[in-house]
Short mmCIF file of C-alpha atoms and ligand atoms in Angstrom, two decimals:
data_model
loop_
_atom_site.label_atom_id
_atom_site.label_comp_id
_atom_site.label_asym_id
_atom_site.label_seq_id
_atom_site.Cartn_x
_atom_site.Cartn_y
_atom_site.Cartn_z
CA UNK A 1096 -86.13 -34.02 13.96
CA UNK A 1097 -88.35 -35.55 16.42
CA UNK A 1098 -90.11 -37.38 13.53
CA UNK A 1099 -87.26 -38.85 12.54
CA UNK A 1100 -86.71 -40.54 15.41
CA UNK A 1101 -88.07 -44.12 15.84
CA UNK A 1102 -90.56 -44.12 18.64
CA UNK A 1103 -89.62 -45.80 21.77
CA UNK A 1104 -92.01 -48.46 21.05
CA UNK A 1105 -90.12 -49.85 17.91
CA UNK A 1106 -86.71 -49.58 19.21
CA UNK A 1107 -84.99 -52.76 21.03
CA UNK A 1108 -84.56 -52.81 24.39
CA UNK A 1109 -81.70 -54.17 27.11
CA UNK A 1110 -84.21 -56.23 28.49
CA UNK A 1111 -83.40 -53.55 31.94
CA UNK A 1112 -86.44 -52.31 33.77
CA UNK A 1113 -86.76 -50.22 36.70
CA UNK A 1114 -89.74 -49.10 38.35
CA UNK A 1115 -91.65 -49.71 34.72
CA UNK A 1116 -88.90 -47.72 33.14
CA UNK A 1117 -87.19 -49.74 30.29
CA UNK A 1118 -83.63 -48.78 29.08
CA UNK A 1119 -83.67 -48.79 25.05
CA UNK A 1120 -81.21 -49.93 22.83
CA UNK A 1121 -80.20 -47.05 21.15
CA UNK A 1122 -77.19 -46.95 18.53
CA UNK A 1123 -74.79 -44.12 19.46
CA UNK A 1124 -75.02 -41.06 17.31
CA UNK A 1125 -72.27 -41.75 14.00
CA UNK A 1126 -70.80 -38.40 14.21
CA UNK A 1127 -70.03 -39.39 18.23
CA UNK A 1128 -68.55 -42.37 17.03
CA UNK A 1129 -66.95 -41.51 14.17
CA UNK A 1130 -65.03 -38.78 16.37
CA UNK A 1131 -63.84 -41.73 18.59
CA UNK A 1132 -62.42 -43.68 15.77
CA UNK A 1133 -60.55 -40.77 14.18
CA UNK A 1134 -59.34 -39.70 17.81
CA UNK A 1135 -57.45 -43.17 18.15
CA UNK A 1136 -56.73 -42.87 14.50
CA UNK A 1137 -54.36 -39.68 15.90
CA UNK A 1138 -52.89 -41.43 18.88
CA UNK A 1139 -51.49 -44.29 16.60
CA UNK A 1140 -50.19 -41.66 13.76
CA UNK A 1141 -48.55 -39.63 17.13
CA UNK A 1142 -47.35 -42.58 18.28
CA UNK A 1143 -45.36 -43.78 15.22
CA UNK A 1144 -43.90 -40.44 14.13
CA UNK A 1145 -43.34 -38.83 17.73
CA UNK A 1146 -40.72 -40.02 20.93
CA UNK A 1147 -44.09 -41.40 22.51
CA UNK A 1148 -43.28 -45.05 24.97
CA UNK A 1149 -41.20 -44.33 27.72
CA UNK A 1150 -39.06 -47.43 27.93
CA UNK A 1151 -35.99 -47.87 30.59
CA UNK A 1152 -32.86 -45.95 28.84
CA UNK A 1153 -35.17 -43.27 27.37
CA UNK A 1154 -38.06 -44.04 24.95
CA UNK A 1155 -39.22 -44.67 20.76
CA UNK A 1156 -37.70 -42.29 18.99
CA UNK A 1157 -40.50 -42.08 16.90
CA UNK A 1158 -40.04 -41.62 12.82
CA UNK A 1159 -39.42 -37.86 12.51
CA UNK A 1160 -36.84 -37.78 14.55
CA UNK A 1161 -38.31 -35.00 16.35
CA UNK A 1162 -37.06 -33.95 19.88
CA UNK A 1163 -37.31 -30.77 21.97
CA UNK A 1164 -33.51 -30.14 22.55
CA UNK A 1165 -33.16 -30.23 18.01
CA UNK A 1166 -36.25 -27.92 18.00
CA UNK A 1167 -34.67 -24.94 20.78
CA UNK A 1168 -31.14 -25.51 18.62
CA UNK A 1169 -33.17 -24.58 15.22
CA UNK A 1170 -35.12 -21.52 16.91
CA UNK A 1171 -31.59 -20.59 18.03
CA UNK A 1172 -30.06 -21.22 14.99
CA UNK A 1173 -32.29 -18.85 13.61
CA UNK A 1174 -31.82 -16.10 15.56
CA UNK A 1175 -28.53 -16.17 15.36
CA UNK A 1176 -28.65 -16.28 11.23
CA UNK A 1177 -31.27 -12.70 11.78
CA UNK A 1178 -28.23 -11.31 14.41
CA UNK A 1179 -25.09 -12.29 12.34
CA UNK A 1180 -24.82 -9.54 9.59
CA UNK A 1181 -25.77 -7.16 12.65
CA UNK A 1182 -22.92 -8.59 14.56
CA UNK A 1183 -20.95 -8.95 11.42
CA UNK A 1184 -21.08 -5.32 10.83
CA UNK A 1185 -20.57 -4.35 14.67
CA UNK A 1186 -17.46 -6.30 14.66
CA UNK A 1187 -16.53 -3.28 11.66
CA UNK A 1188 -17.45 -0.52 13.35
CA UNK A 1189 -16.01 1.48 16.07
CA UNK A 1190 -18.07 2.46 19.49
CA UNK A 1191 -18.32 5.93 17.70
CA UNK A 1192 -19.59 4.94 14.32
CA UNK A 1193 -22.06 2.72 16.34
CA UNK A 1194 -23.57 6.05 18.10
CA UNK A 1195 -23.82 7.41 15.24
CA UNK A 1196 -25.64 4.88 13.19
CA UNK A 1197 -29.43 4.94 14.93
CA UNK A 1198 -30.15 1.22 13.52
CA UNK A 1199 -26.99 -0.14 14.98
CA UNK A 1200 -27.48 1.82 18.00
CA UNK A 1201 -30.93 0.22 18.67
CA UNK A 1202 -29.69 -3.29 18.00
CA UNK A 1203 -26.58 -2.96 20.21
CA UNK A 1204 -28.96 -1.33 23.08
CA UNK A 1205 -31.60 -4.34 22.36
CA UNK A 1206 -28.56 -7.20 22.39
CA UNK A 1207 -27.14 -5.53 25.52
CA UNK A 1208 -29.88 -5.76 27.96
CA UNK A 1209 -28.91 -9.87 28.65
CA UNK A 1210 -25.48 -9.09 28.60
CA UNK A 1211 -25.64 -6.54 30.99
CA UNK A 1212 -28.13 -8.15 33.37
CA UNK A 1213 -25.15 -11.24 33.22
CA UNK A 1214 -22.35 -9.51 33.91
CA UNK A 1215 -23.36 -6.54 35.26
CA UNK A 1216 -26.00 -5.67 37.13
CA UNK A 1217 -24.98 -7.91 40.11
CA UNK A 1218 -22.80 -4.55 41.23
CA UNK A 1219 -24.44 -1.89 39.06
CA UNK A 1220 -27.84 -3.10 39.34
CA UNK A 1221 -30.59 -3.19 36.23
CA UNK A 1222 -30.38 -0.52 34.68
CA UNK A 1223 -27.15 1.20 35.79
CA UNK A 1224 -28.67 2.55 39.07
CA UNK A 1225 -27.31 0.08 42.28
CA UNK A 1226 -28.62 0.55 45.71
CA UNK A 1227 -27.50 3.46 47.51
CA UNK A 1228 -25.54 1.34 50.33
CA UNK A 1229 -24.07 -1.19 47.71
CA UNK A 1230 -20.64 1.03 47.06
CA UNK A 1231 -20.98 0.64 43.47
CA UNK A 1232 -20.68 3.63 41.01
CA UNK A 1233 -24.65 4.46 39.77
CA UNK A 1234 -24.04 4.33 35.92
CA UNK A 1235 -26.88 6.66 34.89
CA UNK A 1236 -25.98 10.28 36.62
CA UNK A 1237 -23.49 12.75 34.51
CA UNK A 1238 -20.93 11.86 36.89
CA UNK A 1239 -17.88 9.71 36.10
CA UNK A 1240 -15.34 8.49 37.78
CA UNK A 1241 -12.96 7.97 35.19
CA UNK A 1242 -14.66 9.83 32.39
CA UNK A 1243 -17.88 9.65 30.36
CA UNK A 1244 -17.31 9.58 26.69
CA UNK A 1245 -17.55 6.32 24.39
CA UNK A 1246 -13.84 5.62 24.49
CA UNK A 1247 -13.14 5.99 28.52
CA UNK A 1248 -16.40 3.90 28.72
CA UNK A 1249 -14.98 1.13 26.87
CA UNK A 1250 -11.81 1.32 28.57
CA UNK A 1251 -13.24 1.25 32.50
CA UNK A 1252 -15.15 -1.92 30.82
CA UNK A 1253 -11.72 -3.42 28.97
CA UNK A 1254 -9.32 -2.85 31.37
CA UNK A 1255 -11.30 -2.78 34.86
CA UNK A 1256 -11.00 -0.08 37.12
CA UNK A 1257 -9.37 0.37 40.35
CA UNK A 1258 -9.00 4.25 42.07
CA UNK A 1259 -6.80 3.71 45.00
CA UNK A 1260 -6.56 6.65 47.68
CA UNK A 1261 -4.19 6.18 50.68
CA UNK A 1262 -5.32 5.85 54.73
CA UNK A 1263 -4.43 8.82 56.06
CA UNK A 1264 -4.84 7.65 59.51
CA UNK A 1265 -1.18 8.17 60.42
CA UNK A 1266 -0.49 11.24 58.69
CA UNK A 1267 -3.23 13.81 60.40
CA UNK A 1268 -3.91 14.92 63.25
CA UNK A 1269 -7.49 14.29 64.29
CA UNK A 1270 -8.54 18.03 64.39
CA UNK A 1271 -7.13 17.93 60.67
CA UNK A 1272 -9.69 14.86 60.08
CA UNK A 1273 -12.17 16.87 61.34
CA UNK A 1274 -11.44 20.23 59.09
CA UNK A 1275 -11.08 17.92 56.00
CA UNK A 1276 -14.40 16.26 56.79
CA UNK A 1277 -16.04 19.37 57.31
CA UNK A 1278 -14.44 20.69 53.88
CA UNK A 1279 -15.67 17.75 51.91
CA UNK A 1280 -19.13 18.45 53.30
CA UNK A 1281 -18.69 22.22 52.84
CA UNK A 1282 -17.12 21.51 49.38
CA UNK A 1283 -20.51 20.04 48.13
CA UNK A 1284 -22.88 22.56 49.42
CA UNK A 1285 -20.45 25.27 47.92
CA UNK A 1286 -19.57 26.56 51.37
CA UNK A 1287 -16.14 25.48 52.36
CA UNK A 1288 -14.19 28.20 53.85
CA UNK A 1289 -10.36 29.43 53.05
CA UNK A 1290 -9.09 27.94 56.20
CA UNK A 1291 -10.53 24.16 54.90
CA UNK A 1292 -9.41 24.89 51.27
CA UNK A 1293 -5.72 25.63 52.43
CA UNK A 1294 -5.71 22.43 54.52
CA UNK A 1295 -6.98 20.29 51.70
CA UNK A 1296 -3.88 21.60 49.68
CA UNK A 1297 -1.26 21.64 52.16
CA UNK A 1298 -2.44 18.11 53.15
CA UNK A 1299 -1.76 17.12 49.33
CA UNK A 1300 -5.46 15.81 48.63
CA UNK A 1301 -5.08 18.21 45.52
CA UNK A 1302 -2.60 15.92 44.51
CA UNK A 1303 -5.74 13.09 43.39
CA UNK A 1304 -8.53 15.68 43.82
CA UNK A 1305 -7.60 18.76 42.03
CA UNK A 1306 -6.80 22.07 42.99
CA UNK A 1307 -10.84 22.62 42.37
CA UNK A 1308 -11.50 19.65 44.22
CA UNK A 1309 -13.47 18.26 41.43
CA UNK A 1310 -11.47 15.18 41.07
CA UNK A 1311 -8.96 13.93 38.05
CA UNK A 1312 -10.36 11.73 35.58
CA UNK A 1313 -7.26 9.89 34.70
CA UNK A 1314 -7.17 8.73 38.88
CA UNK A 1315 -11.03 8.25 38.99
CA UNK A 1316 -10.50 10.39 41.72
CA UNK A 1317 -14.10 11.19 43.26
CA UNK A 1318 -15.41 14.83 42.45
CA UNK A 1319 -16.08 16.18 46.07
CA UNK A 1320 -17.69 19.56 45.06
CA UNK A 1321 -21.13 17.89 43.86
CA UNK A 1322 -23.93 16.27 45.78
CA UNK A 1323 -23.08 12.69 44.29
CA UNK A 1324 -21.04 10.57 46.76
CA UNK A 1325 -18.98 7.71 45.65
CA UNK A 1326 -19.69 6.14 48.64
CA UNK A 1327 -21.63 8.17 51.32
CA UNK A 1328 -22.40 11.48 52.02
CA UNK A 1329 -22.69 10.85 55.49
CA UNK A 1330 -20.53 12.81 58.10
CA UNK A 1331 -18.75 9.27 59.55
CA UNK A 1332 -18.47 7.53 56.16
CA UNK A 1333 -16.10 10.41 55.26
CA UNK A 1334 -14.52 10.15 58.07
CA UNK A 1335 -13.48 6.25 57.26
CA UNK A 1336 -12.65 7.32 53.62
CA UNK A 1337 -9.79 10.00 54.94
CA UNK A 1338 -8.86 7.47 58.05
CA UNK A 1339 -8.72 4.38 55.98
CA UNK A 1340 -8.46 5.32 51.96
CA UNK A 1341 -9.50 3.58 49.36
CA UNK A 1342 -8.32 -0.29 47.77
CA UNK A 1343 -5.16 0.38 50.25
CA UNK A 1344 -3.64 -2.36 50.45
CA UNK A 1345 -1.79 -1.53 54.03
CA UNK A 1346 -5.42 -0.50 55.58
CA UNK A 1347 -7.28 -3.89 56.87
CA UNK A 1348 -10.84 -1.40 56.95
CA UNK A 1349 -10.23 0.61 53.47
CA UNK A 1350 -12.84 0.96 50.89
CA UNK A 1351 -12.72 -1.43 48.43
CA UNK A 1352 -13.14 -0.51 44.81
CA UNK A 1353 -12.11 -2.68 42.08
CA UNK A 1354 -14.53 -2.83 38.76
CA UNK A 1355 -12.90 -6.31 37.32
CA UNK A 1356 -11.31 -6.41 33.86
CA UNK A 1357 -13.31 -7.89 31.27
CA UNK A 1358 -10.77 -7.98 28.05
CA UNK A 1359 -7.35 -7.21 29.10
CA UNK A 1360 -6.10 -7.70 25.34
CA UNK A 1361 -8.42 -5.01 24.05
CA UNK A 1362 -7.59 -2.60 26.84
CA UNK A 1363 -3.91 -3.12 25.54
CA UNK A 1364 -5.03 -2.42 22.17
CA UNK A 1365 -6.77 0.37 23.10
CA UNK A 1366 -3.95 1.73 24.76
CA UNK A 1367 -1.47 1.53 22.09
CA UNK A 1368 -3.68 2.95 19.39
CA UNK A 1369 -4.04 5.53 21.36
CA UNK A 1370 -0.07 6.48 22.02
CA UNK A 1371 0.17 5.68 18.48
CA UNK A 1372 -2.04 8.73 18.02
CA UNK A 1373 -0.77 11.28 20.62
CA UNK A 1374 2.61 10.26 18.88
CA UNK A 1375 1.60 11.26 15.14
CA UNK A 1376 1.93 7.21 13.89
CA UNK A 1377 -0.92 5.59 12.20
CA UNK A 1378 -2.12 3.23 14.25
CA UNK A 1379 -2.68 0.78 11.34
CA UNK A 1380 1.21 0.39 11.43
CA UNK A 1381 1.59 -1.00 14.98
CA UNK A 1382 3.10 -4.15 15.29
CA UNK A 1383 0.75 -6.29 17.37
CA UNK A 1384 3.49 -8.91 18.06
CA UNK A 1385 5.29 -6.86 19.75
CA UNK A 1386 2.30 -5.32 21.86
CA UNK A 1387 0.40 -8.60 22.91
CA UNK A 1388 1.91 -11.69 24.52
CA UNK A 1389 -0.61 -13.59 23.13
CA UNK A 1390 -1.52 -14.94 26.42
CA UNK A 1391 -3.92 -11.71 27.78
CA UNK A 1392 -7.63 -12.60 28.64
CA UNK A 1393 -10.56 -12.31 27.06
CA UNK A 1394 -13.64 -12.97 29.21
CA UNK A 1395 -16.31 -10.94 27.22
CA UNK A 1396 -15.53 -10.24 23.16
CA UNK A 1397 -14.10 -6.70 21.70
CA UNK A 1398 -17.69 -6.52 20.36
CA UNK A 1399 -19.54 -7.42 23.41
CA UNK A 1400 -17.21 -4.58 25.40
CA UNK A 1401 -18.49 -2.14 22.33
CA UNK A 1402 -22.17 -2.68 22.75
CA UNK A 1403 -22.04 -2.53 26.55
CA UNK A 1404 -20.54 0.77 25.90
CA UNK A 1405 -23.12 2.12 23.81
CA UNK A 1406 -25.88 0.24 26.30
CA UNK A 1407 -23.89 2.06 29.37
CA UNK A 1408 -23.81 5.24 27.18
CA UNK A 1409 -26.94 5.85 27.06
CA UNK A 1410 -28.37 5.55 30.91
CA UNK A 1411 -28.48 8.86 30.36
CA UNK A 1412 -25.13 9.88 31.77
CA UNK A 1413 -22.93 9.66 28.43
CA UNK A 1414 -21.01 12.35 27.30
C1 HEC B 2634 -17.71 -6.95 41.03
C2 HEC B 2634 -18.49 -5.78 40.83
C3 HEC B 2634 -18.53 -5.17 39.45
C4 HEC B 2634 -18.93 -5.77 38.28
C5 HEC B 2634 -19.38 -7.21 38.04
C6 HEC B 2634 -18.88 -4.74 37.27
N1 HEC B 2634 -18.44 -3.56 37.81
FE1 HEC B 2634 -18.21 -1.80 36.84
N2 HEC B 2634 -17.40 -0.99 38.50
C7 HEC B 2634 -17.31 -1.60 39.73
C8 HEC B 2634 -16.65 -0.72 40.66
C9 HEC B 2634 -16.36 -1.00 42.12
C10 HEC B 2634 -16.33 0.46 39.94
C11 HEC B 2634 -15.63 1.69 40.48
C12 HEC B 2634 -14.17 1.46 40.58
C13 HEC B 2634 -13.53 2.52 41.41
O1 HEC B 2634 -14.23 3.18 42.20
O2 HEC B 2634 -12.32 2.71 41.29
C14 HEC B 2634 -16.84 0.26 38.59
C15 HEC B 2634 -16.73 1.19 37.58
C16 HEC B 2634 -17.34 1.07 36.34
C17 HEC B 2634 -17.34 2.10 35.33
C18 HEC B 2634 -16.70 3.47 35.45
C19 HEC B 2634 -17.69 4.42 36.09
C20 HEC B 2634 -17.18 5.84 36.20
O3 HEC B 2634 -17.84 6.58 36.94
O4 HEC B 2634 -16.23 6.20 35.54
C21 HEC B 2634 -18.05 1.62 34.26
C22 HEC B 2634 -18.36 2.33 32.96
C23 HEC B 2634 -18.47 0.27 34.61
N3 HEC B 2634 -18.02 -0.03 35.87
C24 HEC B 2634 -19.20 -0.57 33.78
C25 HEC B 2634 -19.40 -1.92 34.04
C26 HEC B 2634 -19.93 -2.86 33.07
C27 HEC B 2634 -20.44 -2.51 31.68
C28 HEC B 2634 -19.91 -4.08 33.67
C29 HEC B 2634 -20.31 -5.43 33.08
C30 HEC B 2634 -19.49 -5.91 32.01
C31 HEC B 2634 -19.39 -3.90 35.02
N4 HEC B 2634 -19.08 -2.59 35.20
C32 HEC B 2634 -19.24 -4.93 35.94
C33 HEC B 2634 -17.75 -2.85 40.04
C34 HEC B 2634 -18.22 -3.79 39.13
C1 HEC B 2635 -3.53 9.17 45.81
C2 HEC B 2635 -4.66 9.95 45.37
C3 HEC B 2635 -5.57 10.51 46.43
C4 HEC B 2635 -5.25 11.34 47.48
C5 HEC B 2635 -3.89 11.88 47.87
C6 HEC B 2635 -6.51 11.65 48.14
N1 HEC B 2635 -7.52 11.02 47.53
FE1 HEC B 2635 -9.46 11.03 48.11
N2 HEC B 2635 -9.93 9.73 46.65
C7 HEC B 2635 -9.06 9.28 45.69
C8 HEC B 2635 -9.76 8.41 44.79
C9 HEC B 2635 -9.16 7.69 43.59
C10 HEC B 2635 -11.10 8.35 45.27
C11 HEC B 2635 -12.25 7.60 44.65
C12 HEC B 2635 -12.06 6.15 44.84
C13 HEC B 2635 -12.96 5.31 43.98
O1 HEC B 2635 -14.14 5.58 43.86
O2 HEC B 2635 -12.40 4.38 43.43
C14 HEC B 2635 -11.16 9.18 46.44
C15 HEC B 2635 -12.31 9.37 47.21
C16 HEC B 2635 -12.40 10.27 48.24
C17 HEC B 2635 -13.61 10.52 48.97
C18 HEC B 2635 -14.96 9.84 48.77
C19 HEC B 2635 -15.89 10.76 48.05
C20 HEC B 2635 -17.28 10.21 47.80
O3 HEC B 2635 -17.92 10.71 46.86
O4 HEC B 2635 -17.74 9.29 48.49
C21 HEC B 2635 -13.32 11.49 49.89
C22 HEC B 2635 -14.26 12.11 50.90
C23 HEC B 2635 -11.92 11.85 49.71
N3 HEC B 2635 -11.40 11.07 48.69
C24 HEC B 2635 -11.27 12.83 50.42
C25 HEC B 2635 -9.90 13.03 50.36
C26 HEC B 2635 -9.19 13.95 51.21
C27 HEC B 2635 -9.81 14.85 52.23
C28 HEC B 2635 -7.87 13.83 50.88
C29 HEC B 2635 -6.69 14.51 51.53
C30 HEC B 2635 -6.49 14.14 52.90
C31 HEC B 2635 -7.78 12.86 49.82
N4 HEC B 2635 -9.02 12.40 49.53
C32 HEC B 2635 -6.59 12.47 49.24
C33 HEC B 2635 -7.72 9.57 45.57
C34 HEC B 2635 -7.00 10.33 46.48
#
């Protein structure tokens, strides 16, 4: 290399000298230069096929007609095409058929986790487990309000849910407060005596709870023989539930309870297909004209409430 190179003494100078130092005249290197040409080469070709000048309403749209906004609406586009026979055949199948089906069960427990965490999780919290002093039902124990298989699943989801227990502030006498309180906490260590057991029943909580105490699916009454609380285990806070009930309307310090309703036209489907069965009729042959007003809400689809189902399902509390 060195050889190559012209010796300082043939090569033109600026005419520049410092301290007997003269600055040469060197050409720059062609690959140096030939890099700067192609790099403005680029700019130009950006600039006429990209939006590139900002001007005052916006800027050039540039030849391709490329912007960001068309590019996200493709990529969407796209995933929705991969989704749609998925959703297609969801649409088909019932919540059972979907437990059943392990590929259909992954993509409804996949699709689920964004619909969940929007609608959800602000009472439930991620993953079905809220915090303790929230007064929201945890979602991934074995124990259910109003019931824990697919179809009662779907229908707290469909139709809301709303267990309503009265203030009994005016109809006991404080020692009875104290007995029942001392039951319920009795009750879930396995300990309550006769004496407790006889007031719950004369008192009529068996009414809502069960003779067992166990609570009544069908009321979402609150099993009060277990260690999970509804709301608190804590001596006081069942106290206020017996003073002051639950979603009573009469009571300005009740509990409030309400899980909103998220397709009230399903939850009257449900419903019917379901008397339709009890009653021996084929369901196929109900006459949905007569069932729906037409006017019922819909804020999340029939298959939406189905994969949220099978997503809720499986916390790990299903049945
Ligand atoms: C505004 C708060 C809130 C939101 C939002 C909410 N829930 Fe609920 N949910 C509740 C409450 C409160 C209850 C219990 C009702 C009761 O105690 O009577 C409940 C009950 C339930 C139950 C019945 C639990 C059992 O033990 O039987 C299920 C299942 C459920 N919710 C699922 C969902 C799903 C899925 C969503 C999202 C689509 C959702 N919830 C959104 C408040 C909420
Ligand atoms: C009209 C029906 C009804 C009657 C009568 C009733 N309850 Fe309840 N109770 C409920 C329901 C429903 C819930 C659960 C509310 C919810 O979560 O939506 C509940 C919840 C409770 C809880 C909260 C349990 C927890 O896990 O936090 C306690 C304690 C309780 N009831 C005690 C009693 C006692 C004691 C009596 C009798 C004095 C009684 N209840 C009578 C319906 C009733």
């Amino acid at each position: 290399m060195a050889d190559k190179k012209n010796s300082p003494a043939q090569v033109k100078d600026t005419g520049h000298v410092w301290d007997g130092i003269r600055e040469l005249d060197n050409p720059c290197p062609r690959w140096w230069l030939n890099s700067l040409y192609l790099s403005g080469l680029i700019v130009v070709v950006y600039f006429v096929l990209y939006p590139s000048l900002p001007l005052i309403t916006g800027s050039t749209k540039g030849l391709l007609g490329w912007t960001q906004i068309k590019e996200f609406k493709k990529d969407l586009a796209e995933v929705e095409a991969r989704r749609k026979p998925f959703e297609d055949r969801l649409a088909m199948m019932t919540a059972e058929e979907i437990l059943a089906d392990q590929e259909m069960l992954n993509y409804s427990i996949g699709s689920s986790k964004v619909l969940y965490g929007d609608n959800c999780a602000a009472c439930h919290g991620t993953g079905g487990a809220p915090a303790e002093s929230a007064g929201y039902p945890n979602l991934t124990d074995d124990d259910w309000l109003f019931g824990g298989n697919i179809n009662d699943i779907m229908m707290s989801i469909a139709n809301g849910r709303q267990g309503s227990m009265m203030a009994h502030e005016s109809l006991l006498e404080p020692e009875e407060v104290d007995q029942l309180v001392s039951f319920v906490i009795n009750s879930s260590k396995g300990v309550a005596t006769e004496a407790e057991k006889a007031l719950f029943t004369a008192k009529g909580c068996f009414g809502c709870h069960g003779d067992d105490a166990k609570g009544i699916e069908a009321m979402g009454s609150a099993d009060l023989t277990d260690r999970i609380w509804r709301f608190s285990g804590a001596e006081e806070e069942i106290r206020h539930t017996i003073l002051h009930g639950v979603n009573d309307a009469n009571d300005s310090q009740t509990r409030i309870a309400v899980m909103p309703q998220w397709n009230e036209k399903l939850a009257i489907m449900i419903e019917a297909r379901q008397y339709a069965i009890e009653d021996g009729e084929d369901p196929n042959d109900i006459d949905w004209d007569d069932e729906l007003e037409g006017d019922e809400s819909e804020r999340l689809t029939e298959t939406d409430i189905k994969k949220l189902a099978v997503y809720v399902h499986q916390f790990g509390g299903g049945q």
